[in-house]
Amino acid sequence: MTISLITTLLEKIAPIILQEDYDNVGLITGNKNWECKGVLVSLDITEDILEEAIQENCNLIIAHHPIVFKGIKKFSGNSYVERVVIKAIKNDIAIYACHTNLDNMITGVNSKIADQLGLLNRSILQPKNDLLEKLQLFSPKSHVEAIEKSLFEAGAGEIGNYSECDFVSEGIGSFKPGPGANPYLGEMGIRHKENENKIEVIYPKWRRNYVIQAMKSAHPYEEVAYEITSLSNVYQDVGAGIIGELPVAVHAEVFLKLLSESFHQQCIKHTSFTGRPIKKVAVCGGAGSFLTKLAIAAGADIYVTSDVKYHEFFDADGKIILADIGHFESEQYTIDLIYDVLRQNFPTFAVLKTKVISNPVHYFVNSY
Ligand SMILES: [Zn+2]
């Protein structure tokens, strides 16, 4: 099995196009055509994790955080980043990062946080736009159903909790086959009119190639007439943060206890209680204080995230409880997410979760 087979699968659940501008996802060292011996999944890449991969005979490490974010100009081993990159290259270890592209999926990093808390009725807190396209194509009536089926299988026609959505209208198409043509209908050199249907369907733009291929494979015409339009609609399944609801409202203290236990975090930093019970919960793994105002606007009773700075806690403003559970803690279940996807698709292949706890933050709990 090649590395590209694994990365192609990962890019289905976390398309590269969804990474933020500052990010550096994808293959950082190694080559996609290498034979993959085994995969180690981690949140970070430290020298210990790299050593673990070597010992376990894994030549691909899939990490949430990219080891290289910005340009590196020297490789002298003066920082842990340089040492990891040097050691990975010397040992033929491929490093692949799946970061903000996984954060931005409704089935990504935040879904694991929402799972831990049992959140229902989930939606994206800050959905992205400009990610949808619409395909319009024209088909003889006889082939509409086959084309629709093929398009839906390629991932077109999904809107929120609905699938197989499209619109079909009727009209008359015309064409005149010229020299060299091999027409499915009509005769050479004569303008032909045909009762046709127009099929309109939307899809996320990263699936364009699959959708066009699906359309052409099911269409009987030699030349398919079609149009692609970019839509500025928001794509409700992609973006930052998730908001959802607890099955029953609980007191803030009960919720914090649940948080502490679910995320193995003894020390949660939080703002004062609002007096409201907790029902609506917003979450964002990693540094998420940029979403506090949106969490308030969406009516969340608490916003669970990490890396909140002192002054950012004031943004809660008595309208919401802002809870910081720690960066590593908030993203720890991302390892399971990646691991499970690989396990389900390659059940007999060597996929391991790192045993190294890479969290650089330790908590000193004074027992007085
Ligand atoms: Zn992170």
Tab-separated table of N, CA, C and O in Angstrom, residues 29 36-42 44-63 84 87-88 91-96 350-356:
chain	number	residue	atom	x	y	z
A	29	THR	N	7.171	15.717	5.115
A	29	THR	CA	8.380	15.011	4.676
A	29	THR	C	7.907	13.710	4.011
A	29	THR	O	6.772	13.291	4.211
A	36	CYS	N	3.964	2.154	2.241
A	36	CYS	CA	3.735	2.441	3.658
A	36	CYS	C	3.831	1.148	4.460
A	36	CYS	O	3.152	0.171	4.180
A	37	LYS	N	4.693	1.171	5.483
A	37	LYS	CA	4.878	-0.047	6.306
A	37	LYS	C	3.939	-0.039	7.503
A	37	LYS	O	3.529	-1.082	7.993
A	38	GLY	N	3.647	1.137	8.004
A	38	GLY	CA	2.782	1.252	9.176
A	38	GLY	C	2.532	2.724	9.466
A	38	GLY	O	3.314	3.578	9.042
A	39	VAL	N	1.445	3.002	10.180
A	39	VAL	CA	1.064	4.396	10.464
A	39	VAL	C	1.008	4.613	11.966
A	39	VAL	O	0.449	3.799	12.708
A	40	LEU	N	1.577	5.715	12.407
A	40	LEU	CA	1.461	6.120	13.809
A	40	LEU	C	0.657	7.422	13.839
A	40	LEU	O	0.962	8.356	13.103
A	41	VAL	N	-0.374	7.463	14.675
A	41	VAL	CA	-1.242	8.652	14.735
A	41	VAL	C	-0.964	9.416	16.024
A	41	VAL	O	-0.868	8.812	17.096
A	42	SER	N	-0.820	10.737	15.902
A	42	SER	CA	-0.521	11.562	17.080
A	42	SER	C	-1.125	12.951	16.925
A	42	SER	O	-1.620	13.301	15.855
A	44	ASP	N	0.822	15.735	18.075
A	44	ASP	CA	2.032	16.519	17.797
A	44	ASP	C	3.118	15.559	17.310
A	44	ASP	O	2.958	14.348	17.407
A	45	ILE	N	4.231	16.130	16.836
A	45	ILE	CA	5.391	15.278	16.570
A	45	ILE	C	6.562	15.790	17.397
A	45	ILE	O	7.051	16.899	17.176
A	46	THR	N	6.952	14.999	18.334
A	46	THR	CA	8.124	15.310	19.152
A	46	THR	C	9.198	14.301	18.777
A	46	THR	O	8.936	13.338	18.056
A	47	GLU	N	10.396	14.507	19.323
A	47	GLU	CA	11.471	13.541	19.046
A	47	GLU	C	11.102	12.166	19.602
A	47	GLU	O	11.424	11.135	19.005
A	48	ASP	N	10.395	12.147	20.746
A	48	ASP	CA	9.970	10.865	21.342
A	48	ASP	C	8.993	10.130	20.420
A	48	ASP	O	9.043	8.903	20.279
A	49	ILE	N	8.094	10.887	19.817
A	49	ILE	CA	7.094	10.257	18.932
A	49	ILE	C	7.770	9.732	17.661
A	49	ILE	O	7.443	8.657	17.166
A	50	LEU	N	8.737	10.479	17.186
A	50	LEU	CA	9.486	10.032	16.008
A	50	LEU	C	10.240	8.729	16.330
A	50	LEU	O	10.237	7.774	15.532
A	51	GLU	N	10.827	8.685	17.497
A	51	GLU	CA	11.549	7.486	17.943
A	51	GLU	C	10.577	6.302	18.057
A	51	GLU	O	10.889	5.180	17.647
A	52	GLU	N	9.383	6.595	18.581
A	52	GLU	CA	8.358	5.557	18.715
A	52	GLU	C	8.010	4.981	17.329
A	52	GLU	O	7.894	3.767	17.162
A	53	ALA	N	7.868	5.882	16.340
A	53	ALA	CA	7.542	5.434	14.969
A	53	ALA	C	8.645	4.521	14.437
A	53	ALA	O	8.359	3.476	13.831
A	54	ILE	N	9.901	4.899	14.682
A	54	ILE	CA	11.034	4.084	14.200
A	54	ILE	C	10.993	2.705	14.866
A	54	ILE	O	11.093	1.676	14.197
A	55	GLN	N	10.801	2.693	16.184
A	55	GLN	CA	10.778	1.424	16.937
A	55	GLN	C	9.624	0.525	16.476
A	55	GLN	O	9.751	-0.694	16.438
A	56	GLU	N	8.487	1.142	16.156
A	56	GLU	CA	7.293	0.372	15.777
A	56	GLU	C	7.252	0.067	14.278
A	56	GLU	O	6.259	-0.452	13.774
A	57	ASN	N	8.296	0.468	13.549
A	57	ASN	CA	8.377	0.238	12.116
A	57	ASN	C	7.250	0.941	11.336
A	57	ASN	O	6.714	0.405	10.376
A	58	CYS	N	6.877	2.119	11.803
A	58	CYS	CA	5.881	2.936	11.090
A	58	CYS	C	6.640	4.012	10.309
A	58	CYS	O	7.336	4.830	10.912
A	59	ASN	N	6.493	4.029	8.986
A	59	ASN	CA	7.210	5.065	8.225
A	59	ASN	C	6.291	6.217	7.803
A	59	ASN	O	6.633	7.019	6.963
A	60	LEU	N	5.097	6.241	8.425
A	60	LEU	CA	4.211	7.399	8.203
A	60	LEU	C	3.639	7.835	9.553
A	60	LEU	O	3.061	7.019	10.279
A	61	ILE	N	3.857	9.111	9.888
A	61	ILE	CA	3.226	9.662	11.096
A	61	ILE	C	2.151	10.639	10.628
A	61	ILE	O	2.419	11.545	9.836
A	62	ILE	N	0.930	10.416	11.096
A	62	ILE	CA	-0.148	11.360	10.801
A	62	ILE	C	-0.407	12.136	12.071
A	62	ILE	O	-0.794	11.560	13.098
A	63	ALA	N	-0.146	13.439	12.028
A	63	ALA	CA	-0.295	14.281	13.215
A	63	ALA	C	-1.321	15.366	12.940
A	63	ALA	O	-1.491	15.795	11.796
A	84	VAL	N	13.452	17.259	14.596
A	84	VAL	CA	12.443	16.284	14.150
A	84	VAL	C	12.509	16.122	12.629
A	84	VAL	O	12.505	15.001	12.106
A	87	LYS	N	15.693	14.243	11.614
A	87	LYS	CA	15.612	12.816	11.972
A	87	LYS	C	14.604	12.078	11.095
A	87	LYS	O	14.840	10.930	10.697
A	88	ALA	N	13.499	12.735	10.766
A	88	ALA	CA	12.485	12.104	9.899
A	88	ALA	C	13.091	11.825	8.531
A	88	ALA	O	12.925	10.723	7.981
A	91	ASN	N	15.656	9.018	8.532
A	91	ASN	CA	15.076	7.683	8.756
A	91	ASN	C	13.951	7.332	7.772
A	91	ASN	O	13.220	6.364	7.993
A	92	ASP	N	13.840	8.120	6.702
A	92	ASP	CA	12.792	7.868	5.694
A	92	ASP	C	11.402	7.788	6.311
A	92	ASP	O	10.611	6.888	6.000
A	93	ILE	N	11.098	8.722	7.202
A	93	ILE	CA	9.771	8.774	7.820
A	93	ILE	C	8.963	9.887	7.137
A	93	ILE	O	9.429	11.023	7.045
A	94	ALA	N	7.782	9.519	6.657
A	94	ALA	CA	6.890	10.528	6.077
A	94	ALA	C	6.058	11.147	7.196
A	94	ALA	O	5.597	10.445	8.093
A	95	ILE	N	5.908	12.466	7.134
A	95	ILE	CA	5.088	13.181	8.128
A	95	ILE	C	3.940	13.857	7.391
A	95	ILE	O	4.163	14.586	6.417
A	96	TYR	N	2.737	13.589	7.861
A	96	TYR	CA	1.540	14.156	7.221
A	96	TYR	C	0.724	14.887	8.288
A	96	TYR	O	0.498	14.356	9.371
A	350	ALA	N	-1.310	-2.051	9.617
A	350	ALA	CA	-0.721	-1.632	10.902
A	350	ALA	C	-0.948	-0.139	11.156
A	350	ALA	O	-0.275	0.706	10.560
A	351	VAL	N	-1.904	0.170	12.019
A	351	VAL	CA	-2.161	1.558	12.418
A	351	VAL	C	-2.086	1.606	13.938
A	351	VAL	O	-2.755	0.836	14.621
A	352	LEU	N	-1.258	2.502	14.449
A	352	LEU	CA	-1.081	2.588	15.906
A	352	LEU	C	-1.384	4.003	16.376
A	352	LEU	O	-1.195	4.970	15.644
A	353	LYS	N	-1.836	4.098	17.640
A	353	LYS	CA	-1.962	5.417	18.274
A	353	LYS	C	-0.705	5.618	19.105
A	353	LYS	O	-0.233	4.661	19.741
A	354	THR	N	-0.195	6.820	19.130
A	354	THR	CA	1.003	7.052	19.932
A	354	THR	C	0.712	6.788	21.411
A	354	THR	O	-0.390	7.041	21.901
A	355	LYS	N	1.727	6.301	22.116
A	355	LYS	CA	1.592	6.116	23.568
A	355	LYS	C	2.232	7.302	24.291
A	355	LYS	O	2.157	7.408	25.517
A	356	VAL	N	2.869	8.186	23.521
A	356	VAL	CA	3.548	9.336	24.129
A	356	VAL	C	2.527	10.450	24.390
A	356	VAL	O	1.766	10.819	23.489
